Every structure is written in C-alpha cells, then in structure tokens.
Amino acid sequence: MHIQRIILFTVLIMCSRGIYAQKTSITKAQFDHVNLNYPGLEKINQLFLSGKYNDAATELLKYYRNRTGVKHLDFNPGDAQKFAGKKVNENTLDLANDILRHKFKPHKGYPAYDYGKNINWQYRPVQDQLLTTFLHRTAFWEPLGVAYRQTADERYAREWIFELRDWVRKNRQGAYPDDQEYAWKAFVVSFRLNHWSGYFNLFLNSPNFTPQFLMEFLNSYNEQANYVVANYTDIGNHRLYEALHLMYAGSTFPEMKTAAVWRKSGIAVLNEELPKQVLPDGVQFELSPSYHIGSIKIFLDALQIAKMNSAENEFPASYRNLVEKMVMAVGKYSFPDYTFPLYGNAFLTNKDAMLKSYKTWAQVFPENKVIEYYATDGSSGKKPDYLSSRLPDAGFYAFRNGWDAKATVMQIKAGPLAAFHAHPDNGTFELWVKGRNFTPDAGSFVYANVGNQENVKRDWYRSTKAHQTLTLDNSNTLINKAQLNKWETEKNLGILSYTNPSYTNLNHQRTFLFIDQTYFLIIDKAIGTAKGNLGIHYTLKEDSKPFCDNKKNMVNTNYADGNNLLIQLLNKDKVNLNEEESFVSYQYQKETLRPAFVFEKPKNDHNTQSFVSLLYPYQGSLVPNIKVTENTGHDPEAGKINLTININGKINAIKQDLNL
C-alpha cells in the first residue's frame, strides 16, 4: 500500500508538471501575431494555410533554432558550444539549484526566499516594493539558463519552462488590484522583455522547448511588448529603459507582426529623450552618478542594436556626440580610483567595473584620447588637460591637484532641483586624499517607501542632516537651486561660491577655498530672517577612529598609515561641537555605523551667522599646529575674508571679497 501511494503521488506530480505538455493542439489564433510573410517563413506559411498548425509550429521552432541573422547582445544559441562542459560558477549553480526548489533571489540586497511549491507570485517576504518589482522582472532566472548552457542538465530547462508558464497563467493583466504597480508596471514589463529574449536563446535547443511552448511564449511576449508601447512611463530613466527594451524585442523577434513598431518606437523615444534628459554639460538630469552611467549604457546599447539591424542612420550625429559628452562627464565627477560620490541613491562602484565600462566606451569613441586614457588606466591615450573642473548645469564641481593615486580631490554638489533619486543635499561634498575617501556620502540604503507607508531608514538617508552641509533645526532643506557666485581655478587659490535658498527666509551661502592645491577653507553663511538652531554637519569614514576636541572645536582622524585629516572650526564666537549618530550604505540594505559631528550655534535674530571651517590633510600622527590671524576688514558675515593662516610655519594670506 505504501509503495502504491508513492507511485500515485509521483504520477500526480508528473501530471501537474506535464499539464501544459498535454495541450499539443495548436490553434490558428496562436499565429495571429506572427508575420508569416517574413523571409524564411515560407514553408511555415504553407503549412499554416493548409491548416496544419501543429506542423507549422514545429517548423517555426526549427526556424528559430537554425536562424543566424539575429544576434542578441548577451545570449545567443551558438554560445552553448563555447561554454558546454565548463565548470559553472559555484554561486550561480547554488542559485540555479535553489530555483529548482522555488527559492528565488530577485534582488542581491536580500537572501533567497521560498515562494512555495505552488509558486505564490504575490508573496512579499519583506515590505520593500523593489523586491517585488525585481521578482516580476524575472532576472533571477538567469542562473538556470547559465547552468543549462554549461551542463545540458534538462532539469534546468524543464524548470524554466514550467515557471514561465506558471508566471503567465497566474499574472494575467488585471489578475490582482495592484498589478500595474508590480507585474504590469511598464518599466518592469520592459525588463521582462529584455530578459526573456536572452533566456529564449539559452533554452531554445532543449527537447523540453516544444512547439506548443514556443507559441505560448511568443503570444505572451507579443502582449507584453505591445503593453509597453501603450504604457510608457512619462519621464526619467524608466522611460529610457522601456525604449531600449522595445528595441531588444523588435530586433530579437523581427518575425512578429509588430516588431518594427516596437523597434521604431524605442528609437523614436530615445532620440526624443536624450536632449530632454541629458543636460548641456552631459549629465543625466537625475543627478545620480550611478544612474548617469546606466543611462550611457542604455544609449550605447541602442546604437549597437541599431547597428546590428543596419539602422544606425536612425540616430543622428548629435545623439552620438551627446553620449560622448556623457562619458567625459564621468571622469570629471570621479576620483582617481574610478569611484565617485554616492549622490542621489548611487551605490559604490569599483575600479574593475569602471575600467570595463571605459573599455566599451573607448571602442565606441576610438578617436577620443581622454577616454582611451581612462580605459587603459593611464597607460595610453591623453590625460585631461585640466585639473579642477565643473559640470555647471548639473552643479557638480571638482577641485583636484592631480590625476594619480596621490592626488587630492574634492567633489562638490551644488546644483539645480533634480527629481526621482535626488536628495536635499546641496553643498555636500566628498574629500579624497592619497587613495582614501575621508568623507563618503551616506548613500541611500533603501530606495522607496511601500505605498503610502513611510520608511524610516529611507527618510534618514535622504535627510539633509545625513549630508555635509548646513541645516536649520535639523530639518530638510526645501529647495535645491544653487546660484553660482564665483568659480575660479587659479593654482594657488581655487574658489567655488554659491547661494542656495535652503529654507523659508534663509539662504545658505557656501564658499570653498582650495589653498595651494593642498587644503580647504569652507565658509558658510546663513542669510535671512529665519531663526533657529544652525548646524554644519561633517561625516567621516567608518574606520577613521577620530579624536574630538570640543574645547578647540576640532576633529582629527587616526589612521595607522599616517594619511590623516584635520577638521577645525575657526570661529571666534561661541559654537558647540557635538557628535551625531550616522551611517553609511555602500550597498543596498547594508549599512555601517560611522563617525559624524556637527558644529552648532543659534540664530536668534535677522543678522547673518557664519561658520569658518579648515579641512587640512596631513601625513603622520601629529596634528598640525595651526594659527589663524584675523586681519583688518575680516568680516565673514559681510563676505569679506582677510586671514593669515600659519600651518607648521608655512604662511598663507587669504584675502577675498565674496561679493565680487
């Protein structure tokens, strides 16, 4: 009896997995979206016209398995020969085997979750809408395809086919109230188009990839592509991705009746959006270094797809020129180790990843010797012929004294209002000296709230007090709209001065002085009638082990290698130095406690209040001996700077009128 139950249970399982395989009768309607007049489909068309729909589908599958004129940017059927028998990356194999058990890992910021034997596509193990949208992008299926390509183990192919059919069956349009926020959000649908076109090639030669499944796949793919065409996001990088993924769809499946519509729609949108979304200085308008680089990839992938389809002339020369300017902007806002500030929900990159990007860019723009310089890590090409630089439309400024690992570089953000990923952080900066980023931006930790429910972590990382700038009563600045007052890049004294209408009745004027290409003086002025507690916030790297001297209003790092930083307030009036709780997030949903502090004083009347800070990088364990003399006419509140700075006997006279 026990054996009989096992046999019965096994049969039931096999039946449930094979329920679709039994539906072998292919109907005329399943060909509605296929252009049977497409070159190469003549035999298929004859079978179709004869009413032999099963045979027609069988021939169509043979056609896809043997076609050579269509290329995918990532995965192609012929690739299997190159990878067959090679050892699968252990992590990839673990992910693939987890998927066999319905343990999915849609987002790298979270572990794999069990979605159940009867897959529950609406399961939300954590209240982060990003995890759910990533689930419905279905990128997590890629390990199945990679494992199958290298092992030819049919378990992986069977599972992908089963799960795709299961997804289609359970996630039809309107199947649940919020489907347009998740499974049928146009942005998410477009990513499915992109991923499925690659997986199609990975599994195409599997014996489990049947003519019936082919027709189901093509019909679902057609529905989703048409959905994106009709439901583009209004603005932002989402619209760019949707357009690119429609180009993928149209070029990967040119046999579909509306393939040309998909491809042309994508091209039209990208041509339209490039000048809208990219500022004249070459920075993508969301002002996020990471999303800027992602946008470059979108625009260049589109060019490559167009080239494969002999449609390069559908992108004008101005398109290519502006993308080249985008690439050049990356070098300006980056540090010598190829990392960049974590503004606007950016996450930390690394040199290997950026070198890979630059090598791709160098192939597209071979005549640009500066891009070649970046791509070869300086071994060839031409080093930029400038040091300090600005991207004026984005409000990204950089002071630097060199391009190599020994350089001092300060990246500053003081620009216009930006949408989507922007934080209220005008005036924030990151200081990089001799290979160390002393003051990394907080990052973002998590991107979004869940519906109308606030996310405390998200709100903290976006708060003004989490950045290195001025606050009033620790509240968020209301406007990012910096007005440039002065920008000079003389060798002995570099100057950046701007004014931002940060609060109601309170403007923040911040001036950076880069002195002898060595150290910085930062002058902050709170101008207006508003009253409250003013704070100038500073943050340090998590491993800096700072010493805080409240009496002298100074903080210094204590790195064993001697590469250290002193931050000292030079005010003569009463200012309090207090430590703050602060975090830094280099990766999604991962954070580290790090040192932070704030210089505070009250603003009790209409008079302008100022803070003057010295940031001095030094070598060794002894803190520099600094003496500052205020000369006649020194009046920071009035914009008059007249100081003599003596650091270990080296004297600099700083005299500036910030009103000129």
XYZ file of C-alpha atoms in Angstrom:
660
model
C 0.000 0.000 0.000
C 2.829 2.360 0.888
C 4.547 1.736 -2.467
C 1.272 2.309 -4.295
C 0.860 5.685 -2.606
C 4.372 6.700 -3.619
C 3.695 5.680 -7.220
C 0.389 7.564 -7.221
C 1.997 10.666 -5.718
C 4.796 10.552 -8.301
C 2.287 10.249 -11.131
C 0.319 13.215 -9.804
C 3.442 15.345 -9.609
C 4.453 14.412 -13.134
C 0.963 15.163 -14.361
C 0.936 18.555 -12.715
C 4.296 19.380 -14.318
C 3.157 17.986 -17.650
C -0.265 19.588 -17.754
C 0.843 22.014 -20.463
C 2.619 19.310 -22.458
C -0.720 17.583 -22.953
C -2.079 20.641 -24.751
C -0.477 19.737 -28.047
C -3.242 21.024 -30.282
C -2.094 24.362 -31.669
C -4.767 26.688 -32.988
C -4.897 29.099 -35.877
C -5.261 32.016 -33.439
C -1.832 31.308 -31.943
C -0.272 32.527 -35.195
C -2.162 35.819 -35.167
C 0.908 37.795 -34.127
C 3.467 36.088 -36.374
C 4.293 37.664 -39.724
C 4.226 34.550 -41.872
C 5.334 36.607 -44.877
C 8.663 37.288 -43.183
C 11.641 35.994 -45.256
C 12.470 32.437 -44.203
C 8.951 31.534 -43.049
C 7.657 30.413 -46.473
C 7.327 26.738 -45.558
C 5.678 27.650 -42.272
C 3.183 29.831 -44.103
C 2.291 27.000 -46.489
C 1.616 24.639 -43.589
C -0.432 27.331 -41.866
C -2.534 27.985 -44.967
C -3.132 24.228 -45.211
C -4.497 24.218 -41.681
C -1.568 22.149 -40.373
C -0.981 24.306 -37.321
C 0.978 21.751 -35.289
C 3.319 21.168 -38.211
C 3.640 24.893 -38.791
C 4.630 25.447 -35.147
C 7.142 22.599 -35.379
C 8.739 24.197 -38.438
C 8.728 27.592 -36.741
C 10.690 26.112 -33.845
C 13.194 24.624 -36.329
C 13.480 28.041 -37.935
C 14.354 29.702 -34.598
C 16.886 27.002 -33.785
C 18.664 27.489 -37.095
C 18.401 31.207 -37.820
C 21.721 33.072 -37.894
C 20.787 36.597 -38.917
C 19.543 37.698 -35.487
C 22.020 38.475 -32.705
C 21.360 39.177 -29.038
C 23.721 41.428 -27.083
C 24.122 38.900 -24.258
C 22.982 35.374 -25.119
C 22.880 33.531 -28.430
C 22.126 29.851 -29.199
C 25.583 29.228 -30.657
C 27.242 30.282 -27.408
C 26.425 26.904 -25.867
C 29.264 25.281 -27.818
C 31.792 27.644 -26.208
C 30.555 27.022 -22.677
C 29.488 23.360 -22.806
C 31.238 21.265 -20.174
C 32.872 24.218 -18.443
C 32.531 24.374 -14.695
C 29.634 26.514 -13.542
C 30.407 29.243 -11.040
C 29.554 27.826 -7.620
C 27.320 30.741 -6.667
C 25.472 30.511 -9.998
C 24.942 26.791 -9.517
C 23.646 27.306 -5.972
C 21.177 29.913 -7.231
C 20.039 27.609 -10.034
C 19.518 24.707 -7.648
C 17.598 26.956 -5.267
C 15.298 27.942 -8.131
C 14.521 24.254 -8.690
C 13.114 24.344 -5.134
C 11.316 27.654 -5.785
C 13.734 29.595 -3.609
C 14.182 32.818 -5.536
C 16.680 35.640 -5.050
C 15.260 38.533 -7.104
C 17.452 41.216 -5.512
C 21.050 40.983 -4.353
C 20.221 43.057 -1.274
C 18.117 40.226 0.135
C 18.564 36.478 0.682
C 16.699 33.833 -1.315
C 13.081 33.330 -0.218
C 10.875 30.266 -0.591
C 7.901 31.142 -2.805
C 6.200 27.783 -2.218
C 5.683 24.535 -4.108
C 2.691 26.163 -5.756
C 4.533 29.367 -6.556
C 2.966 32.413 -4.927
C 3.990 35.280 -7.197
C 2.275 37.734 -4.823
C 4.349 36.679 -1.810
C 6.102 39.690 -0.270
C 8.558 38.428 2.348
C 9.669 41.990 3.178
C 7.878 45.287 2.798
C 10.105 46.680 0.081
C 8.344 47.212 -3.213
C 11.683 46.958 -5.015
C 11.969 43.266 -4.108
C 8.535 42.596 -5.613
C 9.216 44.506 -8.819
C 12.529 42.681 -9.183
C 10.710 39.373 -8.778
C 8.492 40.226 -11.746
C 11.437 41.376 -13.836
C 12.446 37.655 -13.647
C 16.192 38.337 -13.928
C 16.632 35.758 -11.164
C 16.045 33.035 -13.814
C 19.391 33.737 -15.457
C 21.333 31.190 -13.321
C 19.014 28.473 -14.682
C 19.989 29.392 -18.229
C 23.708 29.666 -17.494
C 23.692 26.332 -15.653
C 21.800 24.690 -18.519
C 24.134 26.125 -21.156
C 27.166 24.636 -19.417
C 25.766 21.367 -18.059
C 22.953 20.459 -20.506
C 21.064 19.228 -17.436
C 17.430 19.181 -18.552
C 16.186 19.838 -15.018
C 17.065 23.497 -15.503
C 15.269 23.775 -18.841
C 12.160 21.973 -17.580
C 12.012 24.226 -14.536
C 12.357 27.440 -16.513
C 9.602 26.378 -18.908
C 7.375 25.349 -16.012
C 7.953 28.594 -14.069
C 7.471 30.838 -17.099
C 4.174 29.134 -17.887
C 3.209 29.391 -14.232
C 4.025 33.103 -14.207
C 1.957 33.747 -17.352
C -1.005 31.791 -16.010
C -1.063 33.485 -12.595
C -0.165 37.033 -13.605
C -2.556 37.942 -16.366
C -3.397 41.637 -16.701
C -5.904 42.625 -14.026
C -5.377 39.415 -12.050
C -4.988 41.430 -8.844
C -5.673 45.054 -7.869
C -2.139 46.479 -7.824
C -0.735 44.628 -10.833
C 0.190 47.906 -12.568
C 2.487 48.715 -9.652
C 4.331 45.414 -9.912
C 3.911 42.693 -12.566
C 2.345 45.040 -15.119
C 4.265 48.217 -14.412
C 5.568 49.163 -17.880
C 9.128 49.558 -16.564
C 9.016 46.048 -15.088
C 7.387 44.554 -18.180
C 10.152 46.030 -20.330
C 12.800 44.300 -18.242
C 10.962 41.007 -18.733
C 11.118 41.574 -22.485
C 14.844 42.094 -22.219
C 15.468 39.055 -20.013
C 13.111 36.697 -21.830
C 14.716 37.426 -25.200
C 18.018 36.179 -23.776
C 16.571 33.178 -21.937
C 14.757 32.190 -25.132
C 18.165 31.612 -26.721
C 19.625 29.858 -23.684
C 16.913 27.182 -23.633
C 15.913 27.116 -27.307
C 17.605 23.811 -28.142
C 16.217 21.918 -25.170
C 13.954 18.974 -26.108
C 11.592 20.359 -23.458
C 11.239 23.525 -25.524
C 8.263 22.300 -27.546
C 6.325 23.886 -30.424
C 3.412 24.394 -28.026
C 5.633 26.266 -25.577
C 7.074 28.338 -28.435
C 3.612 29.580 -29.394
C 2.709 30.340 -25.766
C 5.979 32.213 -25.329
C 5.572 34.304 -28.487
C 1.980 35.223 -27.668
C 2.877 36.319 -24.144
C 5.933 38.204 -25.412
C 3.819 39.972 -28.019
C 1.240 41.004 -25.427
C 3.904 42.413 -23.125
C 5.749 44.337 -25.835
C 2.537 45.944 -27.059
C 1.688 46.804 -23.460
C 4.934 48.760 -23.041
C 4.349 50.663 -26.293
C 0.963 51.770 -24.954
C 2.088 52.494 -21.385
C 5.437 54.277 -21.426
C 6.488 55.986 -18.205
C 6.157 59.735 -18.673
C 9.715 60.738 -17.757
C 13.017 59.608 -16.263
C 15.374 56.678 -16.743
C 12.403 54.272 -16.633
C 11.262 55.668 -19.979
C 14.763 55.150 -21.382
C 14.871 51.517 -20.284
C 11.423 50.876 -21.740
C 12.522 52.271 -25.092
C 15.739 50.258 -25.124
C 13.960 47.036 -24.201
C 11.472 47.559 -27.014
C 14.425 47.812 -29.364
C 15.661 44.489 -27.958
C 12.222 42.993 -28.553
C 11.910 44.244 -32.111
C 15.406 43.126 -33.103
C 15.262 39.732 -31.349
C 11.875 38.763 -32.775
C 11.657 40.518 -36.162
C 9.228 37.781 -37.276
C 6.462 39.271 -35.140
C 3.932 41.480 -36.947
C 4.528 44.481 -34.696
C 8.314 44.018 -34.313
C 9.028 47.064 -36.476
C 6.634 49.104 -34.350
C 8.474 48.085 -31.178
C 11.896 48.876 -32.601
C 10.881 52.191 -34.172
C 9.045 53.226 -31.024
C 12.169 52.636 -28.964
C 14.346 54.581 -31.386
C 11.898 57.496 -31.503
C 11.677 57.733 -27.720
C 15.450 57.579 -27.224
C 16.022 60.273 -29.845
C 13.385 62.389 -28.150
C 14.542 61.791 -24.576
C 18.303 62.193 -24.976
C 18.241 66.011 -25.251
C 15.488 66.177 -22.636
C 17.203 64.026 -20.037
C 20.832 64.955 -20.616
C 21.868 68.440 -19.579
C 24.104 70.512 -21.888
C 27.157 69.621 -19.773
C 26.474 65.909 -20.391
C 24.991 64.857 -17.036
C 21.727 62.897 -16.915
C 19.152 65.115 -15.232
C 18.513 62.884 -12.207
C 21.997 63.906 -10.983
C 22.874 60.424 -9.730
C 26.352 59.199 -10.774
C 25.173 55.583 -10.937
C 22.063 56.305 -12.991
C 24.095 58.563 -15.262
C 26.346 55.612 -16.124
C 23.302 53.376 -16.525
C 21.877 55.900 -18.987
C 25.099 55.831 -21.009
C 24.714 52.070 -21.347
C 21.115 52.475 -22.488
C 22.022 54.952 -25.219
C 25.020 52.938 -26.433
C 23.196 49.591 -26.344
C 20.576 51.211 -28.551
C 23.261 52.231 -31.033
C 24.633 48.685 -31.074
C 21.188 47.159 -31.635
C 20.557 49.645 -34.430
C 23.908 48.732 -35.987
C 23.037 45.023 -35.954
C 19.834 45.903 -37.786
C 21.510 48.286 -40.254
C 19.547 51.160 -38.735
C 22.384 53.340 -37.422
C 21.221 56.260 -39.555
C 18.044 56.439 -37.466
C 20.186 58.042 -34.740
C 21.580 61.473 -35.764
C 25.198 62.504 -35.187
C 24.045 64.774 -32.349
C 22.889 61.670 -30.453
C 26.337 60.125 -30.549
C 28.044 63.427 -29.702
C 25.941 63.977 -26.602
C 26.580 60.428 -25.370
C 30.312 61.091 -25.778
C 29.883 64.171 -23.599
C 28.155 61.968 -21.010
C 31.200 59.697 -20.925
C 33.528 62.660 -20.471
C 31.408 63.869 -17.544
C 32.094 60.639 -15.640
C 35.804 61.409 -15.397
C 35.081 64.864 -14.051
C 32.919 63.637 -11.162
C 35.124 60.637 -10.296
C 38.133 60.064 -8.060
C 41.489 58.670 -9.256
C 40.470 55.149 -8.169
C 37.454 55.397 -10.545
C 34.891 55.565 -7.709
C 32.525 58.507 -7.444
C 30.339 60.233 -4.828
C 27.221 58.447 -3.637
C 24.904 61.321 -4.549
C 21.268 60.596 -5.357
C 20.877 56.902 -4.476
C 24.188 55.950 -6.063
C 25.984 52.868 -4.775
C 29.704 52.254 -4.574
C 31.404 51.030 -7.737
C 34.930 49.651 -8.135
C 37.823 50.146 -10.490
C 37.406 46.850 -12.356
C 33.770 47.611 -13.162
C 34.580 51.124 -14.328
C 37.558 50.020 -16.440
C 35.239 47.547 -18.161
C 32.814 50.377 -18.921
C 35.569 52.656 -20.179
C 36.893 49.930 -22.489
C 33.432 49.649 -24.006
C 33.210 53.422 -24.369
C 36.670 53.583 -25.921
C 35.542 51.160 -28.634
C 32.599 53.417 -29.458
C 34.692 56.596 -29.401
C 38.160 55.455 -30.563
C 39.183 58.960 -31.582
C 38.775 60.304 -28.032
C 42.200 60.011 -26.407
C 40.997 61.049 -22.953
C 38.532 58.147 -22.889
C 41.422 55.911 -24.012
C 43.470 57.261 -21.085
C 40.749 56.228 -18.639
C 40.189 52.865 -20.371
C 43.883 51.923 -20.163
C 44.371 53.184 -16.609
C 46.666 55.889 -17.973
C 48.997 53.628 -19.952
C 47.981 55.204 -23.274
C 45.808 57.991 -24.557
C 45.911 61.518 -23.242
C 45.481 62.718 -19.670
C 42.888 65.517 -19.293
C 44.493 68.917 -19.844
C 42.806 70.394 -16.764
C 42.749 69.715 -13.020
C 39.826 71.361 -11.250
C 36.653 71.205 -13.309
C 32.933 71.791 -13.231
C 29.762 70.466 -14.773
C 27.798 73.708 -14.435
C 24.335 72.509 -15.449
C 24.427 69.583 -13.019
C 26.162 71.622 -10.324
C 28.990 69.099 -9.930
C 32.325 70.738 -9.101
C 35.740 69.187 -8.527
C 38.906 70.617 -7.013
C 41.954 68.467 -7.707
C 45.752 68.735 -7.765
C 46.410 65.656 -9.892
C 45.010 62.559 -11.621
C 47.057 59.813 -9.959
C 46.549 57.918 -6.700
C 48.494 60.528 -4.700
C 46.140 63.334 -5.674
C 43.834 65.406 -3.506
C 40.310 65.631 -4.916
C 37.173 67.220 -3.516
C 33.879 66.543 -5.309
C 31.081 69.018 -4.509
C 27.362 69.042 -5.304
C 25.703 72.446 -5.628
C 23.171 72.397 -8.421
C 19.577 72.612 -9.555
C 16.481 70.777 -8.463
C 16.574 67.132 -9.529
C 13.795 64.571 -9.464
C 13.370 60.910 -8.525
C 16.670 59.914 -6.886
C 17.785 63.345 -5.681
C 18.367 64.154 -2.010
C 18.022 67.615 -0.386
C 21.794 67.907 -0.085
C 23.142 70.995 -1.866
C 26.600 71.798 -0.565
C 27.561 68.268 0.348
C 30.980 67.013 -0.719
C 33.413 64.113 -0.576
C 37.147 64.586 0.079
C 39.585 62.032 -1.369
C 43.284 62.209 -0.472
C 46.051 59.754 -1.427
C 43.690 56.872 -2.081
C 41.305 57.460 0.833
C 37.812 58.918 0.738
C 37.739 60.598 4.140
C 34.143 61.836 3.964
C 31.927 59.493 1.917
C 28.321 60.477 1.328
C 25.813 58.440 3.340
C 24.371 56.711 0.252
C 20.755 55.578 0.344
C 20.369 52.103 1.973
C 16.867 51.628 0.551
C 15.188 53.340 -2.405
C 11.498 53.623 -1.769
C 8.633 53.694 0.649
C 5.996 50.959 0.486
C 2.815 52.569 -0.819
C 1.991 55.462 1.496
C 3.865 53.889 4.391
C 6.967 55.854 5.333
C 10.287 54.058 5.524
C 12.275 55.483 8.434
C 15.593 54.297 7.027
C 14.904 55.771 3.616
C 13.893 59.082 5.158
C 17.053 59.289 7.277
C 19.407 58.622 4.368
C 17.638 61.261 2.308
C 17.686 63.820 5.125
C 19.824 66.936 4.885
C 21.439 66.234 8.255
C 22.882 62.996 6.838
C 24.942 65.098 4.405
C 27.815 67.535 4.822
C 26.009 70.828 4.640
C 24.050 73.379 6.698
C 20.750 72.683 8.459
C 18.229 74.809 10.317
C 16.765 72.942 13.303
C 17.995 69.706 11.683
C 15.163 69.897 9.145
C 15.435 69.130 5.446
C 16.260 71.900 3.019
C 13.225 72.817 0.958
C 14.904 73.645 -2.349
C 17.970 72.586 -4.304
C 18.566 75.541 -6.592
C 22.101 76.772 -6.180
C 23.059 80.060 -7.791
C 26.742 80.243 -8.680
C 28.511 83.309 -7.299
C 32.128 82.615 -8.183
C 34.226 79.860 -9.756
C 37.984 80.315 -10.156
C 40.695 77.702 -10.606
C 43.975 79.538 -10.078
C 46.843 77.316 -8.960
C 47.372 78.975 -5.570
C 43.714 79.591 -4.814
C 40.661 77.860 -6.214
C 37.246 79.305 -5.348
C 33.713 77.984 -5.521
C 30.971 80.137 -4.041
C 27.230 79.599 -4.426
C 23.975 80.534 -2.708
C 21.068 78.144 -2.198
C 17.553 79.151 -0.961
C 17.593 76.288 1.518
C 14.779 77.334 3.880
C 11.949 79.803 4.071
C 13.587 83.179 4.733
C 17.057 81.617 4.932
C 19.668 81.370 2.192
C 22.793 79.274 2.598
C 25.905 80.723 1.008
C 28.811 78.287 0.970
C 32.309 79.129 -0.239
C 35.110 76.607 -0.779
C 38.687 77.889 -0.962
C 41.272 75.401 -2.268
C 44.536 76.783 -0.931
C 47.920 75.937 -2.507
C 46.212 72.875 -4.034
C 46.645 71.340 -0.586
C 43.884 72.184 1.899
C 40.438 73.750 2.128
C 38.707 76.605 3.890
C 34.887 76.365 3.911
C 32.898 79.475 4.773
C 29.177 79.042 5.473
C 26.773 81.941 5.819
C 23.151 81.699 6.964
C 21.451 84.753 5.471
C 17.888 85.834 6.198
C 15.262 86.489 8.816
C 14.629 82.883 9.858
C 15.505 81.888 13.416
C 16.518 78.564 14.888
C 19.472 76.284 15.585
C 22.112 76.230 12.847
C 24.298 73.204 12.242
C 27.228 72.435 9.937
C 27.500 68.659 9.576
C 30.609 66.608 8.878
C 30.936 62.861 8.450
C 33.983 60.601 8.395
C 34.798 57.171 7.026
C 33.765 54.320 9.282
C 37.353 53.274 10.121
C 38.765 56.742 10.848
C 38.871 56.450 14.692
C 38.634 60.216 15.153
C 39.679 62.239 18.166
C 37.210 65.000 19.003
C 38.391 68.080 20.951
C 35.302 70.030 21.995
C 37.313 72.844 23.555
C 39.268 73.564 20.384
C 36.354 72.756 18.069
C 38.479 70.279 16.122
C 38.393 66.656 14.994
C 41.217 64.599 13.535
C 41.411 61.085 12.116
C 43.855 58.450 13.355
C 44.900 56.177 10.511
C 47.931 53.988 11.146
C 49.333 54.698 7.663
C 49.630 58.395 8.576
C 47.240 59.622 5.878
C 45.010 61.780 8.078
C 42.624 64.715 8.075
C 42.070 67.602 10.473
C 38.757 69.471 10.583
C 38.817 72.614 12.710
C 36.321 75.409 13.172
C 37.974 78.845 13.190
C 35.060 80.856 14.623
C 35.802 83.199 17.495
C 32.163 83.257 18.674
C 30.552 80.523 20.765
C 29.985 77.320 18.771
C 29.281 73.845 20.164
C 30.806 70.679 18.717
C 28.598 67.605 19.158
C 28.832 64.031 17.952
C 25.934 62.597 15.906
C 24.689 59.121 15.101
C 25.368 58.430 11.451
C 25.579 55.578 8.959
C 26.964 54.886 5.521
C 25.478 52.478 2.963
C 27.672 51.319 0.099
C 25.282 48.530 -0.943
C 21.525 48.140 -0.940
C 20.125 47.264 2.508
C 23.594 47.192 4.071
C 24.834 49.893 6.398
C 27.717 50.648 8.730
C 27.859 52.971 11.713
C 30.333 55.783 11.114
C 31.588 58.902 12.976
C 29.794 62.184 12.444
C 29.629 65.503 14.216
C 28.040 68.912 13.945
C 29.102 72.473 14.777
C 26.045 74.262 16.188
C 25.007 77.715 17.252
C 21.706 79.606 17.494
C 20.386 82.203 15.097
C 18.243 84.447 17.305
C 17.749 87.461 15.050
C 17.852 88.690 11.465
C 21.627 89.017 11.424
C 23.734 86.764 9.185
C 25.586 83.994 11.004
C 28.717 82.318 9.684
C 30.925 79.267 10.209
C 34.544 79.037 9.001
C 35.996 75.521 8.785
C 39.501 74.378 7.915
C 39.994 70.926 6.338
C 43.666 70.027 6.323
C 45.023 66.681 5.061
C 48.320 65.795 6.735
C 50.839 62.978 6.978
C 51.767 61.419 10.302
C 50.303 61.090 13.775
C 50.996 64.630 14.976
C 48.181 67.103 14.394
C 49.481 70.206 12.581
C 49.989 73.349 14.586
C 47.572 75.859 13.114
C 47.380 79.552 13.924
C 44.863 81.814 12.229
C 45.019 85.600 12.427
C 42.023 87.736 11.521
C 43.302 90.805 9.742
C 41.687 94.227 9.491
C 38.482 94.082 7.490
C 37.852 90.368 8.053
C 34.044 90.072 8.199
C 32.654 86.712 7.004
C 29.040 87.806 7.531
C 29.652 90.647 5.058
C 31.535 88.381 2.636
C 34.949 89.878 3.459
C 37.739 87.373 4.073
C 41.130 88.580 5.313
C 43.045 85.858 7.132
C 46.623 84.826 7.691
C 46.934 81.083 8.137
C 50.102 79.674 9.672
C 50.376 75.867 9.482
C 53.585 74.464 10.956
C 55.345 77.682 9.988
C 54.026 77.896 6.418
C 52.054 81.105 5.990
C 49.216 81.853 3.573
C 47.478 85.190 3.313
C 43.860 84.768 2.194
C 42.071 87.935 1.114
C 38.804 87.691 -0.795
C 35.666 89.716 -1.324
C 32.952 87.108 -1.946
C 30.581 89.789 -3.167
C 32.637 90.398 -6.321
